Amino acid sequence: MKRHVALIVETSSIYGRQVLSGIIQHMRMFDDWSVFLDQHDLTQEPPRWLANWAGDGIISRTTTPELLQTVQATGVPLIELTDRHQSHGRTYVWSDDAAIGRMAAEHLLERGFREFGFCGFTNEAWSERRQDAFSQRVEAAQRRCHQYESPWYGPDALSWEEEQQRLRAWLRTLPSSCGIMACNDLRGQQVVDACLQEGLSVPEEVAIIGADNDTLLCRVCSPPMSSVIPNAEGVGFRAAELLTQLMNGEVPQKTEHLIQPLGVAERQSTDVVAIDDPDIAAALRYIRENACRGINVVDVTDNVAISRSSLERKLRQYLSRTPQQEIRHVQIKRVCELLTSTELPAEQIATLCGFDNPEYMYVVFRRIVGMTPGKFRSKAKPG
């Protein structure tokens, strides 16, 4: 007989869906579970029918004290994935939020920033753990970390307009050339939008990195946002392993199981070296916004108050690239994005990215990337 397992995991977020994917991987390996999936939002209460449910095991992302009382009364094994508060003392599996915070700090420190910010949510334990680790790593490098937080859910949560007003006011207090970590990609999108409304250039004046790598949210941002990649599938797979142990009558050696993040998905919001020269920041912003329109170096100097010689010298100093190389660098990054996210032919991509013809795009692409666009696309999208 297959064991009856309830999965109380939100399907409304990319993280929840990836957790479920990890659980499914374990299920496919052993094929001995009969599963009920309760589809809901992360903020909803666990279903009331659990009080009378005669199942064999539960994996929950919305554990409450009431659910724990119910589970303890029935004796059904439970693996807790709820990271919005401190653990209830049960066996739990979380993403390692401290490692996520440190990874984001390292990413921004490597880009030469001297001022930092963290934008989080009030009374959310996972956000606080990321904030603490981020701040500690920044302060260990003898740098300052400015902080902003507001409620995520509930009656005290701000409307979009109110949140943007407060974020813009906070951004005005920050020093120029600042690297900011947002506690997750939703918060990161809010920060990117507030920067745009405030007239701050991303990433030249404010570099932003989120967490959870929700590719849709990251690509909605303008420019696309970098994000720390948690191993959500690893969380799900480990939870399924531990639940199997509990249902077999085994006692895990420890209750705390933290899953390390996979790395950083680097996108344009942190594709910068910290630059406190306003003229160079303006030139880089102009290049980023117009490179795919086929501009040249004269267009840059005509639109930014800087001489060609100064632009050449300072770009070599900051980026070890000439202005023309920087234009090509931005164009090829856009080519890479279109190759991986669309099925457009090379001819159309060349036009969209400001190249006169696809043959020249091929030459520049191979020189910068080290392979042809066709090979790059096949490697990025196997099968």
Short mmCIF file of C-alpha atoms in Angstrom, two decimals:
data_model
loop_
_atom_site.label_atom_id
_atom_site.label_comp_id
_atom_site.label_asym_id
_atom_site.label_seq_id
_atom_site.Cartn_x
_atom_site.Cartn_y
_atom_site.Cartn_z
CA MET A 1 0.00 0.00 0.00
CA LYS A 2 1.26 3.45 -0.86
CA ARG A 3 1.65 5.93 1.96
CA HIS A 4 -0.70 8.92 2.04
CA VAL A 5 1.23 12.18 2.19
CA ALA A 6 -0.13 15.74 2.33
CA LEU A 7 1.92 18.50 0.72
CA ILE A 8 0.97 21.91 2.07
CA VAL A 9 3.27 23.94 -0.16
CA GLU A 10 2.29 27.15 -1.95
CA THR A 11 2.14 26.97 -5.72
CA SER A 12 1.92 30.76 -6.08
CA SER A 13 5.69 31.36 -5.89
CA ILE A 14 8.61 30.08 -7.93
CA TYR A 15 10.26 28.93 -4.69
CA GLY A 16 7.27 26.83 -3.68
CA ARG A 17 7.00 25.26 -7.12
CA GLN A 18 10.69 24.37 -7.11
CA VAL A 19 10.32 22.82 -3.64
CA LEU A 20 7.53 20.69 -5.05
CA SER A 21 9.76 19.74 -7.98
CA GLY A 22 12.36 18.42 -5.54
CA ILE A 23 9.72 16.41 -3.69
CA ILE A 24 8.50 14.97 -6.99
CA GLN A 25 12.04 13.92 -7.91
CA HIS A 26 12.17 11.84 -4.72
CA MET A 27 8.70 10.42 -5.38
CA ARG A 28 9.69 9.29 -8.87
CA MET A 29 12.72 7.46 -7.49
CA PHE A 30 10.71 5.32 -5.06
CA ASP A 31 7.05 5.55 -6.22
CA ASP A 32 5.55 4.65 -2.86
CA TRP A 33 3.57 7.80 -2.03
CA SER A 34 -0.02 8.74 -2.71
CA VAL A 35 -0.06 12.53 -2.52
CA PHE A 36 -2.62 15.22 -1.81
CA LEU A 37 -1.37 18.67 -2.84
CA ASP A 38 -3.11 21.56 -1.14
CA GLN A 39 -2.75 24.44 -3.61
CA HIS A 40 -2.87 27.81 -1.90
CA ASP A 41 -0.98 30.99 -1.13
CA LEU A 42 1.79 31.13 1.46
CA THR A 43 -0.26 33.38 3.76
CA GLN A 44 -3.31 31.10 3.98
CA GLU A 45 -4.03 28.96 7.02
CA PRO A 46 -3.49 25.19 6.77
CA PRO A 47 -6.66 23.31 5.72
CA ARG A 48 -9.08 22.42 8.52
CA TRP A 49 -9.54 18.85 7.27
CA LEU A 50 -6.05 17.99 8.58
CA ALA A 51 -7.55 17.65 12.07
CA ASN A 52 -9.38 14.51 10.96
CA TRP A 53 -6.98 13.33 8.27
CA ALA A 54 -5.82 9.71 8.63
CA GLY A 55 -2.62 10.05 6.59
CA ASP A 56 0.97 8.93 7.00
CA GLY A 57 2.99 12.12 6.65
CA ILE A 58 2.96 15.87 6.02
CA ILE A 59 5.36 18.35 4.43
CA SER A 60 4.22 21.88 5.24
CA ARG A 61 5.27 25.42 4.27
CA THR A 62 2.50 27.03 6.35
CA THR A 63 3.03 25.49 9.77
CA THR A 64 1.14 27.21 12.60
CA PRO A 65 0.88 26.44 16.34
CA GLU A 66 -2.63 25.10 15.66
CA LEU A 67 -1.32 22.74 12.99
CA LEU A 68 1.42 21.54 15.34
CA GLN A 69 -1.14 20.77 18.05
CA THR A 70 -3.20 18.82 15.54
CA VAL A 71 -0.17 16.90 14.27
CA GLN A 72 1.04 16.11 17.78
CA ALA A 73 -2.42 14.80 18.68
CA THR A 74 -2.51 12.48 15.65
CA GLY A 75 1.15 11.48 15.75
CA VAL A 76 1.51 11.98 11.98
CA PRO A 77 5.15 12.70 11.01
CA LEU A 78 5.72 16.29 9.89
CA ILE A 79 8.59 17.97 8.07
CA GLU A 80 8.44 21.72 8.46
CA LEU A 81 9.53 24.04 5.64
CA THR A 82 8.00 27.18 7.16
CA ASP A 83 10.76 29.80 7.36
CA ARG A 84 8.70 32.90 8.22
CA HIS A 85 9.36 32.41 11.94
CA GLN A 86 11.80 30.55 14.13
CA SER A 87 11.50 26.77 14.22
CA HIS A 88 8.84 25.16 16.37
CA GLY A 89 11.38 22.54 17.42
CA ARG A 90 10.27 20.02 14.81
CA THR A 91 12.45 18.59 12.06
CA TYR A 92 12.76 21.34 9.47
CA VAL A 93 14.46 22.04 6.14
CA TRP A 94 15.19 25.60 5.07
CA SER A 95 17.32 27.38 2.54
CA ASP A 96 20.44 28.66 4.30
CA ASP A 97 19.39 32.30 4.54
CA ALA A 98 22.67 33.36 6.16
CA ALA A 99 24.60 31.88 3.23
CA ILE A 100 22.27 33.70 0.81
CA GLY A 101 22.97 37.02 2.56
CA ARG A 102 26.73 36.44 2.55
CA MET A 103 26.72 35.43 -1.12
CA ALA A 104 24.94 38.65 -2.10
CA ALA A 105 27.40 40.70 -0.02
CA GLU A 106 30.38 39.00 -1.69
CA HIS A 107 28.89 39.66 -5.11
CA LEU A 108 28.61 43.40 -4.42
CA LEU A 109 31.96 43.65 -2.60
CA GLU A 110 33.69 42.12 -5.62
CA ARG A 111 32.37 45.04 -7.67
CA GLY A 112 34.16 47.57 -5.49
CA PHE A 113 31.25 49.15 -3.62
CA ARG A 114 32.00 51.02 -0.41
CA GLU A 115 28.42 51.78 0.61
CA PHE A 116 25.69 49.18 0.99
CA GLY A 117 22.03 48.84 1.74
CA PHE A 118 19.65 46.05 2.68
CA CYS A 119 15.94 46.25 1.92
CA GLY A 120 13.87 43.71 3.84
CA PHE A 121 10.52 42.87 5.35
CA THR A 122 9.60 43.49 9.00
CA ASN A 123 9.13 40.47 11.30
CA GLU A 124 9.94 37.93 8.59
CA ALA A 125 12.54 35.56 10.05
CA TRP A 126 13.99 34.54 6.69
CA SER A 127 14.46 38.21 5.74
CA GLU A 128 16.07 38.99 9.10
CA ARG A 129 18.51 36.10 8.74
CA ARG A 130 19.54 37.32 5.29
CA GLN A 131 19.86 40.88 6.57
CA ASP A 132 22.01 39.91 9.56
CA ALA A 133 24.42 37.86 7.45
CA PHE A 134 24.62 40.52 4.72
CA SER A 135 25.29 43.29 7.25
CA GLN A 136 27.88 41.26 9.14
CA ARG A 137 29.84 40.48 5.95
CA VAL A 138 29.71 44.11 4.83
CA GLU A 139 30.79 45.39 8.24
CA ALA A 140 33.60 42.83 8.36
CA ALA A 141 34.92 44.57 5.24
CA GLN A 142 34.73 47.85 7.20
CA ARG A 143 31.82 49.15 5.16
CA ARG A 144 28.48 50.66 6.23
CA CYS A 145 25.13 49.00 5.65
CA HIS A 146 22.01 51.19 5.50
CA GLN A 147 18.75 49.37 6.18
CA TYR A 148 15.12 49.69 5.17
CA GLU A 149 12.20 47.46 6.09
CA SER A 150 8.42 47.48 6.07
CA PRO A 151 5.66 44.87 6.55
CA TRP A 152 5.15 42.26 3.85
CA TYR A 153 1.62 41.00 4.63
CA GLY A 154 -1.22 41.91 6.93
CA PRO A 155 -3.11 45.06 7.90
CA ASP A 156 0.08 47.13 8.24
CA ALA A 157 1.33 46.35 4.73
CA LEU A 158 1.72 49.45 2.56
CA SER A 159 0.08 50.02 -0.79
CA TRP A 160 2.36 50.06 -3.83
CA GLU A 161 2.24 53.88 -3.99
CA GLU A 162 3.03 54.30 -0.28
CA GLU A 163 5.86 51.78 -0.49
CA GLN A 164 7.36 53.57 -3.48
CA GLN A 165 7.22 56.92 -1.72
CA ARG A 166 9.03 55.55 1.33
CA LEU A 167 11.58 53.67 -0.74
CA ARG A 168 12.32 56.79 -2.76
CA ALA A 169 12.78 58.80 0.45
CA TRP A 170 15.17 56.12 1.76
CA LEU A 171 17.13 56.05 -1.51
CA ARG A 172 17.64 59.82 -1.24
CA THR A 173 19.47 59.28 2.07
CA LEU A 174 21.99 56.85 0.56
CA PRO A 175 25.47 57.87 -0.62
CA SER A 176 26.18 57.77 -4.34
CA SER A 177 27.41 54.49 -5.82
CA CYS A 178 25.68 52.04 -3.47
CA GLY A 179 25.16 48.28 -3.64
CA ILE A 180 21.80 47.08 -2.32
CA MET A 181 20.55 43.60 -1.48
CA ALA A 182 16.80 43.07 -1.53
CA CYS A 183 15.61 40.23 0.70
CA ASN A 184 13.83 38.61 -2.26
CA ASP A 185 13.04 39.37 -5.89
CA LEU A 186 9.65 40.92 -5.14
CA ARG A 187 11.35 43.45 -2.87
CA GLY A 188 14.09 43.88 -5.47
CA GLN A 189 11.55 44.78 -8.14
CA GLN A 190 10.17 47.47 -5.83
CA VAL A 191 13.66 48.91 -5.31
CA VAL A 192 14.49 48.92 -9.03
CA ASP A 193 11.23 50.73 -9.79
CA ALA A 194 11.82 53.26 -7.02
CA CYS A 195 15.30 53.97 -8.44
CA LEU A 196 13.81 54.60 -11.87
CA GLN A 197 11.19 56.95 -10.43
CA GLU A 198 13.88 58.77 -8.47
CA GLY A 199 16.08 59.16 -11.56
CA LEU A 200 18.83 56.92 -10.19
CA SER A 201 20.75 54.89 -12.76
CA VAL A 202 20.84 51.12 -12.22
CA PRO A 203 23.51 49.76 -12.00
CA GLU A 204 25.78 52.81 -12.43
CA GLU A 205 24.53 54.67 -9.33
CA VAL A 206 22.70 51.88 -7.49
CA ALA A 207 23.44 48.19 -8.05
CA ILE A 208 20.69 45.81 -6.89
CA ILE A 209 20.68 42.09 -6.22
CA GLY A 210 17.63 40.10 -5.13
CA ALA A 211 17.21 36.52 -3.96
CA ASP A 212 15.20 33.44 -5.05
CA ASN A 213 15.93 33.95 -8.79
CA ASP A 214 12.32 34.31 -9.89
CA THR A 215 13.26 34.73 -13.55
CA LEU A 216 9.95 36.36 -14.47
CA LEU A 217 10.26 39.03 -11.79
CA CYS A 218 13.95 39.53 -12.53
CA ARG A 219 13.27 40.08 -16.23
CA VAL A 220 10.33 42.41 -15.55
CA CYS A 221 12.84 44.74 -13.91
CA SER A 222 14.51 47.35 -16.10
CA PRO A 223 17.37 46.60 -16.23
CA PRO A 224 17.05 42.84 -15.50
CA MET A 225 17.94 42.07 -11.89
CA SER A 226 20.66 39.81 -10.56
CA SER A 227 19.56 37.32 -7.91
CA VAL A 228 20.96 34.72 -5.53
CA ILE A 229 19.81 31.24 -6.54
CA PRO A 230 18.56 29.11 -3.63
CA ASN A 231 18.49 25.34 -4.00
CA ALA A 232 14.72 25.06 -3.54
CA GLU A 233 14.61 21.68 -5.27
CA GLY A 234 17.26 20.50 -2.82
CA VAL A 235 15.01 21.66 0.04
CA GLY A 236 12.12 19.62 -1.35
CA PHE A 237 14.21 16.53 -2.01
CA ARG A 238 15.76 16.59 1.48
CA ALA A 239 12.31 17.09 3.05
CA ALA A 240 11.02 14.02 1.22
CA GLU A 241 14.04 11.99 2.38
CA LEU A 242 13.49 13.00 6.01
CA LEU A 243 9.74 12.33 5.89
CA THR A 244 10.45 8.86 4.55
CA GLN A 245 12.78 8.25 7.49
CA LEU A 246 10.15 9.40 9.99
CA MET A 247 7.42 7.27 8.39
CA ASN A 248 9.79 4.30 8.63
CA GLY A 249 10.14 4.89 12.36
CA GLU A 250 13.67 6.27 12.11
CA VAL A 251 14.77 9.32 14.07
CA PRO A 252 16.90 11.84 12.12
CA GLN A 253 20.21 12.66 13.77
CA LYS A 254 19.40 16.39 13.83
CA THR A 255 16.33 18.60 13.50
CA GLU A 256 17.99 21.46 11.57
CA HIS A 257 18.71 20.98 7.87
CA LEU A 258 19.96 24.02 5.93
CA ILE A 259 20.42 23.80 2.16
CA GLN A 260 23.15 25.92 0.59
CA PRO A 261 22.37 28.35 -2.29
CA LEU A 262 23.58 27.43 -5.77
CA GLY A 263 25.17 30.75 -6.75
CA VAL A 264 24.28 34.11 -8.29
CA ALA A 265 22.37 34.63 -11.52
CA GLU A 266 24.20 37.70 -12.81
CA ARG A 267 22.13 40.17 -14.77
CA GLN A 268 22.44 43.80 -15.74
CA SER A 269 21.45 45.30 -12.36
CA THR A 270 24.91 44.46 -10.94
CA ASP A 271 26.91 44.42 -14.19
CA VAL A 272 29.12 47.32 -13.13
CA VAL A 273 32.27 48.34 -11.31
CA ALA A 274 31.54 50.88 -8.56
CA ILE A 275 32.15 54.29 -10.11
CA ASP A 276 31.86 57.56 -8.21
CA ASP A 277 32.60 59.72 -11.27
CA PRO A 278 29.24 61.24 -12.35
CA ASP A 279 30.39 61.89 -15.94
CA ILE A 280 31.49 58.28 -16.46
CA ALA A 281 28.34 57.01 -14.75
CA ALA A 282 26.28 59.14 -17.17
CA ALA A 283 28.27 57.88 -20.16
CA LEU A 284 27.79 54.25 -19.11
CA ARG A 285 24.10 54.84 -18.59
CA TYR A 286 23.82 56.35 -22.09
CA ILE A 287 25.70 53.39 -23.57
CA ARG A 288 23.55 50.86 -21.73
CA GLU A 289 20.32 52.50 -22.84
CA ASN A 290 21.34 53.12 -26.45
CA ALA A 291 23.99 50.58 -27.49
CA CYS A 292 21.42 48.43 -29.29
CA ARG A 293 20.38 51.40 -31.40
CA GLY A 294 23.67 51.27 -33.27
CA ILE A 295 25.38 54.24 -31.57
CA ASN A 296 29.09 55.04 -31.78
CA VAL A 297 31.55 56.86 -29.52
CA VAL A 298 30.75 60.26 -31.05
CA ASP A 299 27.10 59.79 -30.06
CA VAL A 300 28.21 59.24 -26.47
CA THR A 301 30.36 62.38 -26.27
CA ASP A 302 27.66 64.42 -28.01
CA ASN A 303 25.12 63.44 -25.34
CA VAL A 304 27.31 63.45 -22.22
CA ALA A 305 29.41 66.37 -20.98
CA ILE A 306 32.79 64.66 -21.40
CA SER A 307 35.55 64.82 -23.99
CA ARG A 308 36.49 61.79 -26.03
CA SER A 309 39.99 61.67 -24.54
CA SER A 310 38.66 61.76 -20.97
CA LEU A 311 36.06 59.11 -21.79
CA GLU A 312 38.74 56.85 -23.30
CA ARG A 313 41.12 57.32 -20.39
CA LYS A 314 38.59 56.89 -17.60
CA LEU A 315 36.84 53.88 -19.10
CA ARG A 316 40.21 52.15 -19.41
CA GLN A 317 40.85 53.07 -15.78
CA TYR A 318 37.52 51.75 -14.45
CA LEU A 319 36.66 48.91 -16.83
CA SER A 320 39.85 48.15 -18.79
CA ARG A 321 37.78 48.69 -21.95
CA THR A 322 37.55 51.40 -24.59
CA PRO A 323 34.22 53.17 -25.19
CA GLN A 324 33.75 51.18 -28.41
CA GLN A 325 34.45 47.93 -26.57
CA GLU A 326 31.90 48.89 -23.92
CA ILE A 327 29.27 49.49 -26.61
CA ARG A 328 29.99 46.05 -28.09
CA HIS A 329 29.96 44.52 -24.60
CA VAL A 330 26.42 45.81 -23.98
CA GLN A 331 25.25 44.68 -27.43
CA ILE A 332 26.58 41.15 -26.97
CA LYS A 333 24.98 40.84 -23.54
CA ARG A 334 21.66 41.63 -25.19
CA VAL A 335 22.38 39.10 -27.94
CA CYS A 336 23.01 36.44 -25.27
CA GLU A 337 19.73 37.30 -23.54
CA LEU A 338 17.73 37.00 -26.78
CA LEU A 339 19.47 33.75 -27.74
CA THR A 340 18.50 32.12 -24.44
CA SER A 341 15.02 33.60 -23.98
CA THR A 342 13.62 33.59 -27.53
CA GLU A 343 13.65 31.56 -30.74
CA LEU A 344 14.34 34.60 -32.92
CA PRO A 345 16.64 34.00 -35.91
CA ALA A 346 20.13 35.51 -35.90
CA GLU A 347 19.20 38.04 -38.58
CA GLN A 348 16.45 39.53 -36.43
CA ILE A 349 18.59 39.46 -33.28
CA ALA A 350 21.34 41.34 -35.12
CA THR A 351 18.87 44.07 -36.08
CA LEU A 352 17.42 44.32 -32.56
CA CYS A 353 20.92 44.63 -31.07
CA GLY A 354 22.16 47.38 -33.38
CA PHE A 355 24.38 45.43 -35.77
CA ASP A 356 24.38 46.38 -39.45
CA ASN A 357 24.33 42.73 -40.51
CA PRO A 358 24.34 39.27 -38.87
CA GLU A 359 27.79 38.45 -40.24
CA TYR A 360 29.40 41.25 -38.25
CA MET A 361 27.43 40.20 -35.16
CA TYR A 362 28.87 36.69 -35.57
CA VAL A 363 32.42 38.09 -35.71
CA VAL A 364 31.98 40.27 -32.60
CA PHE A 365 30.11 37.54 -30.70
CA ARG A 366 32.81 34.97 -31.34
CA ARG A 367 35.55 37.41 -30.33
CA ILE A 368 33.85 38.25 -27.00
CA VAL A 369 32.09 34.99 -26.08
CA GLY A 370 34.48 32.52 -27.70
CA MET A 371 31.89 30.58 -29.70
CA THR A 372 29.25 31.12 -32.37
CA PRO A 373 25.73 32.28 -31.44
CA GLY A 374 24.35 28.93 -32.62
CA LYS A 375 26.64 26.96 -30.32
CA PHE A 376 25.91 29.34 -27.43
CA ARG A 377 22.16 28.85 -27.90
CA SER A 378 22.49 25.06 -28.03
CA LYS A 379 24.57 25.00 -24.83
CA ALA A 380 22.23 27.38 -23.00
CA LYS A 381 19.09 25.50 -24.05
CA PRO A 382 20.00 21.80 -24.26
CA GLY A 383 17.39 19.59 -25.94
#
